[in-house]
Amino acid sequence: MRFIHSTLLLLLALSQQVLCQTSQGLEHFNNKKYKKAWNAFVKDTGDVKESAAAFYGLAKVCAQLRNKGLDTAVLGRYYLDRSETVFKNNRKAITKNGKALGMSASSFQVLRKTLAQNGWKEVETRQKLADFEFFCQHFPEYTNNKQIRSYKKISEEIVNKTFYQSNDYDNVMYLLKTYGKSMGLKNSATGPHWEDRIWQLFLDGPGIGKFNQFIRDYPGHPILKECNAAEYAALSGEQSLRLTIQFIIAHPLGFFAKTVEEERLLEQLSAIPGQKDSLNMEEKTILEGIIAARQIISSLDTRSAESPDTSVVINLMKATFPAYQSFTLFDGAFKWYKRKNKYDEAWSLVRAAGNLYRNTDTTCAKQIYPDSAWFINMTRLLAPAPEKLVAKPVTQINTVTGSEYLPVLSPDKGTLYFIGTGRSDGIGSEDPYEVPLNGVEPGTPRLVEGLASPGHEALLSITADGKEAFIFSEGKLHSSEKKDGKWQTPKRISEISDRFGWVGTAQVTNDGSVMLFEAKKGISVDLYVSFRQNDGKWGEPVRLPDNINTSYDDRSPSILLDGKIMYYSTAGHLGLGGMDVFKTTRLDDSWMKWSDPVNLGRAINTDGDEWGFNFAVASDGKTAFFAKRTGNLQDLMMTELPVSMRVAPVKMINLPVKSVDVTFLEVRNSAGDLIQSIRVKPGSEEVLVSVPEENWNEKITITPKTGDDVITTPVTVDMKKPPAVLDTVMAVPVRSYIENRENFKIGAVQFDLAESELKAEAKVALDKFCTALATQKVSIFITGHTDDNGSESDNQKLSEKRVAAVKSYMVSRGIPEKSITATGKGETEPKVPNTSDRNRAINRRVEFRLE
């Protein structure tokens, strides 16, 4: 409490009197006779016309009395505020005397600053917390203000000095609450000095009530455990069942509260005659609940344990809350349900626990309970899917003595590859196997010829053309080419393997340009990305960002057809077991921005480890193969995916291709949107195109992506009516055609039955053909052929009309007419006998030759 100077109090009392006399205050003030000026201004405060000037004069007198301290400054602030209030209510309230005193609309702030600076001098000199807080109360707009230059420094000195010198617990707690952040006390209060001081405060009288107040005021402090120890020591000496239960209720999150329960102190005290009689109803309920909960927990540790009733567990959790045993019961039962794959029971339990332990985000609570986000996310993971889905072992593949894992599907979805260990039909530590698939039903496994050896091998990924496979062999990454139906000896990919101590699973995107793989550099396995360079080698591996990689092992990347959705296994995010499978989406083309991973939940994940998952989705888009650990072995499993996780079924097209240079094929729908991009290696004879279900009722176009000096022959496929024979997609430089003088087709140059008019896609293909020829001096020979349907003369005329249409269009696109020779052969030169619809389709053709 502040006490204003007695003389000023007397003057303040006089100011309440209504004395309307002509003021002499101005004259006395100018002559520095401040006491007389004060008395004169006080008399004029009752004059309606002169009151604003009189109050202003009183404030100016206080401002001149610089040595009278903080009280005088506060009194001056009081009169100044009154003067300003009168002025604001009546802007014409400035009299002649007021103007002479310097009173104006802008003078109030100037005078207020002077008064604040006067008062701050006493705060700075005396260094008293009461002065500082009194100043802040009456001059709040100047706190932490640059107008008082020493404010920050002096205020921190005052508060910190008071904090360290105080021996009063309540005062210390007040300072922490009030100035903990602004004055840096929280930082100071975490050091050894603070711990020693607070400990001494408790030694003065560590009663239970005082300790309770401390943990409410300052939860989570490092000294809490030691203070709790003092309480526990005092409690042990009491040998009181009632006080012990009260201790548990008061400190449910403390270390020694757990000790009380774990050392069965309650049972020991209950055996003392008369102890139970002292308990009230609430205390008896807690005691009985803790003993009953401990019995259930003990039973769960036995192999023959029966499934505990969830309603009984939940009721006991509530009855014993907030005792530590409440959470111990939840934790034990929850883990038991998960281990036994009783996910409905675990789901019910975690939902109830989330409501019961909802205040779990405090520092103390986190010592025992998970935070609230854990309960929310675990409830989501355990929620049953709308569909009743059950994963079943692939009995045609799995063995009793060995492990089967890391499923990989061939591009045409017709073959399943996997790793086998410990199998009687194996020859090494880890062997690659292949299994033919009839839809989703596996046939008989067999070793992959050319890849299996006495060491460790696994087939990891196959490119869309089916000609290149990526192989794990003895901890390094290799590639193998397929020739004449057989995989060749793997060659080490040194640009990746030499950078890591171990490289595991790897997957290549459909176009063969990007590789995702797992590798070990240090103590954990992380995921990396590498990009194929123009020379065919792989570029510098880049570690995926930290929201994907964790401090735990991150394994088995599996990228879907669109190259955007990735599934992988990790123990570094919240899951149901050890390693769970997560889904993430690529957010841009850098491959370094991914959405936060989402756990696939109980439809896929279990209490064990799910890795080597490799999300191998069959052609139906809803059946997936994955690996599950059972004991020391792994088995291949298959399951129907939840609707939310399914991918579109696909139809596979084997497309003939001719490519001299490495190139890409772009697959677009009828609207021109890109479906996929496929990398084609030199010498490839065919490529596999995966057409999603949404494109099955339209035409798709497959076009080589090349330079202008390459003749490209796109192919258009009507998915509603797939032709018996697909034309060859070509991407061959002009010089090759000129040198070889061989006939070739442009796939899109096709005609409707008995028609000779060029279709739109034919014109697009001819445009690219003419562009490639623009810089060449070459003779162009166009020959038209038909099948034997119709008369010979009609077929001859039809073939002539068709080549004439082609020639005319090419001339319109800048090709000299004299360089083109167009000939119709009718049905006279069939390529194959016209004995079937398939053969007739082959014979209906327009061929080109360059010389």
CSV table of C-alpha atoms in Angstrom, one decimal, residues 153-301:
chain,number,residue,atom,x,y,z
A,153,LYS,CA,16.9,-2.6,-17.6
A,154,ILE,CA,15.7,-1.2,-14.3
A,155,SER,CA,12.4,-3.2,-14.2
A,156,GLU,CA,14.3,-6.5,-14.8
A,157,GLU,CA,16.8,-5.6,-12.1
A,158,ILE,CA,14.1,-4.9,-9.6
A,159,VAL,CA,12.1,-8.0,-10.3
A,160,ASN,CA,15.1,-10.3,-10.5
A,161,LYS,CA,16.6,-8.9,-7.3
A,162,THR,CA,13.3,-9.3,-5.5
A,163,PHE,CA,12.9,-12.8,-6.8
A,164,TYR,CA,16.3,-14.0,-5.6
A,165,GLN,CA,16.1,-12.2,-2.3
A,166,SER,CA,12.6,-13.3,-1.3
A,167,ASN,CA,12.2,-16.0,1.2
A,168,ASP,CA,8.4,-16.1,1.0
A,169,TYR,CA,7.0,-19.0,-1.1
A,170,ASP,CA,3.8,-17.1,-2.1
A,171,ASN,CA,5.8,-14.1,-3.2
A,172,VAL,CA,8.2,-16.3,-5.4
A,173,MET,CA,5.2,-18.0,-7.0
A,174,TYR,CA,3.6,-14.5,-7.6
A,175,LEU,CA,6.7,-13.3,-9.3
A,176,LEU,CA,6.9,-16.4,-11.5
A,177,LYS,CA,3.3,-16.1,-12.6
A,178,THR,CA,3.5,-12.3,-13.2
A,179,TYR,CA,6.9,-11.9,-14.7
A,180,GLY,CA,8.0,-15.4,-15.7
A,181,LYS,CA,8.0,-14.7,-19.4
A,182,SER,CA,8.4,-10.9,-19.6
A,183,MET,CA,11.4,-10.7,-17.2
A,184,GLY,CA,13.0,-14.1,-18.0
A,185,LEU,CA,12.4,-15.6,-14.6
A,186,LYS,CA,11.3,-18.9,-16.1
A,187,ASN,CA,14.8,-19.3,-17.5
A,188,SER,CA,16.3,-18.4,-14.2
A,189,ALA,CA,14.0,-20.8,-12.4
A,190,THR,CA,15.3,-23.8,-14.2
A,191,GLY,CA,18.9,-23.6,-12.9
A,192,PRO,CA,20.5,-25.2,-9.9
A,193,HIS,CA,20.3,-22.0,-7.9
A,194,TRP,CA,16.6,-21.9,-8.2
A,195,GLU,CA,16.2,-25.6,-7.3
A,196,ASP,CA,18.3,-25.1,-4.1
A,197,ARG,CA,16.2,-22.1,-3.1
A,198,ILE,CA,12.8,-23.7,-3.6
A,199,TRP,CA,14.0,-26.8,-1.8
A,200,GLN,CA,15.0,-24.7,1.2
A,201,LEU,CA,11.5,-23.2,1.2
A,202,PHE,CA,10.0,-26.6,1.5
A,203,LEU,CA,12.3,-27.7,4.2
A,204,ASP,CA,10.8,-25.0,6.4
A,205,GLY,CA,7.5,-27.0,6.5
A,206,PRO,CA,6.9,-29.6,3.8
A,207,GLY,CA,3.2,-30.3,4.6
A,208,ILE,CA,1.0,-32.1,2.1
A,209,GLY,CA,-1.1,-28.9,1.7
A,210,LYS,CA,1.9,-26.8,0.8
A,211,PHE,CA,3.2,-29.4,-1.6
A,212,ASN,CA,-0.2,-29.6,-3.3
A,213,GLN,CA,-0.1,-25.8,-3.7
A,214,PHE,CA,3.4,-26.1,-5.3
A,215,ILE,CA,2.5,-28.6,-7.9
A,216,ARG,CA,-0.5,-26.5,-8.9
A,217,ASP,CA,1.6,-23.3,-9.1
A,218,TYR,CA,4.6,-24.8,-10.8
A,219,PRO,CA,3.8,-28.2,-12.5
A,220,GLY,CA,6.6,-30.1,-14.1
A,221,HIS,CA,9.5,-28.5,-12.2
A,222,PRO,CA,12.7,-30.6,-11.9
A,223,ILE,CA,12.5,-30.4,-8.2
A,224,LEU,CA,9.1,-32.0,-8.1
A,225,LYS,CA,10.5,-35.5,-7.7
A,226,GLU,CA,12.6,-34.4,-4.7
A,227,CYS,CA,9.7,-32.6,-3.1
A,228,ASN,CA,7.6,-35.6,-3.7
A,229,ALA,CA,10.2,-37.7,-2.0
A,230,ALA,CA,10.0,-35.5,1.1
A,231,GLU,CA,6.2,-35.9,1.2
A,232,TYR,CA,6.6,-39.6,0.7
A,233,ALA,CA,9.1,-39.8,3.6
A,234,ALA,CA,6.7,-38.0,5.8
A,235,LEU,CA,3.8,-40.2,4.7
A,236,SER,CA,5.8,-43.4,5.4
A,237,GLY,CA,6.3,-42.3,8.9
A,238,GLU,CA,2.6,-41.7,9.4
A,239,GLN,CA,1.6,-45.3,8.5
A,240,SER,CA,-1.8,-44.1,7.6
A,241,LEU,CA,-4.0,-45.8,5.0
A,242,ARG,CA,-6.2,-42.7,4.7
A,243,LEU,CA,-3.3,-40.3,4.2
A,244,THR,CA,-1.7,-42.6,1.7
A,245,ILE,CA,-4.9,-42.7,-0.4
A,246,GLN,CA,-5.2,-39.0,-0.2
A,247,PHE,CA,-1.5,-38.7,-1.3
A,248,ILE,CA,-2.3,-40.8,-4.4
A,249,ILE,CA,-5.4,-38.7,-5.2
A,250,ALA,CA,-3.5,-35.5,-4.7
A,251,HIS,CA,-0.4,-36.5,-6.7
A,252,PRO,CA,-1.6,-39.1,-9.3
A,253,LEU,CA,1.2,-38.1,-11.7
A,254,GLY,CA,4.1,-38.1,-9.2
A,255,PHE,CA,6.9,-40.7,-9.2
A,256,PHE,CA,6.3,-41.8,-5.6
A,257,ALA,CA,2.5,-42.1,-6.2
A,258,LYS,CA,3.4,-44.9,-8.5
A,259,THR,CA,5.8,-46.3,-5.9
A,260,VAL,CA,3.0,-46.4,-3.3
A,261,GLU,CA,0.9,-48.6,-5.6
A,262,GLU,CA,3.7,-50.7,-7.0
A,263,GLU,CA,5.1,-51.5,-3.6
A,264,ARG,CA,1.6,-52.6,-2.5
A,265,LEU,CA,1.8,-50.2,0.4
A,266,LEU,CA,-2.0,-50.0,0.4
A,267,GLU,CA,-2.4,-53.7,1.0
A,268,GLN,CA,0.1,-53.6,3.8
A,269,LEU,CA,-1.7,-50.7,5.5
A,270,SER,CA,-5.1,-52.3,4.9
A,271,ALA,CA,-3.9,-55.3,7.0
A,272,ILE,CA,-3.5,-53.0,10.1
A,273,PRO,CA,-6.6,-53.2,12.3
A,274,GLY,CA,-8.8,-50.1,12.2
A,275,GLN,CA,-7.1,-48.6,9.1
A,276,LYS,CA,-10.0,-49.3,6.7
A,277,ASP,CA,-12.5,-48.0,9.2
A,278,SER,CA,-11.1,-44.5,8.8
A,279,LEU,CA,-11.9,-44.3,5.1
A,280,ASN,CA,-14.8,-42.4,3.6
A,281,MET,CA,-16.8,-43.8,0.7
A,282,GLU,CA,-14.6,-42.2,-2.1
A,283,GLU,CA,-11.4,-43.5,-0.5
A,284,LYS,CA,-12.9,-47.0,-0.1
A,285,THR,CA,-13.8,-47.0,-3.8
A,286,ILE,CA,-10.3,-46.0,-4.8
A,287,LEU,CA,-8.8,-48.7,-2.6
A,288,GLU,CA,-11.0,-51.5,-3.9
A,289,GLY,CA,-10.6,-50.4,-7.5
A,290,ILE,CA,-6.8,-50.4,-7.3
A,291,ILE,CA,-6.8,-53.9,-5.8
A,292,ALA,CA,-9.2,-55.2,-8.5
A,293,ALA,CA,-7.3,-53.5,-11.3
A,294,ARG,CA,-4.1,-55.1,-10.1
A,295,GLN,CA,-5.7,-58.6,-10.2
A,296,ILE,CA,-6.8,-58.1,-13.9
A,297,ILE,CA,-3.3,-56.8,-14.8
A,298,SER,CA,-1.7,-59.9,-13.2
A,299,SER,CA,-4.0,-62.2,-15.0
A,300,LEU,CA,-3.1,-60.7,-18.4
A,301,ASP,CA,0.5,-61.8,-17.9
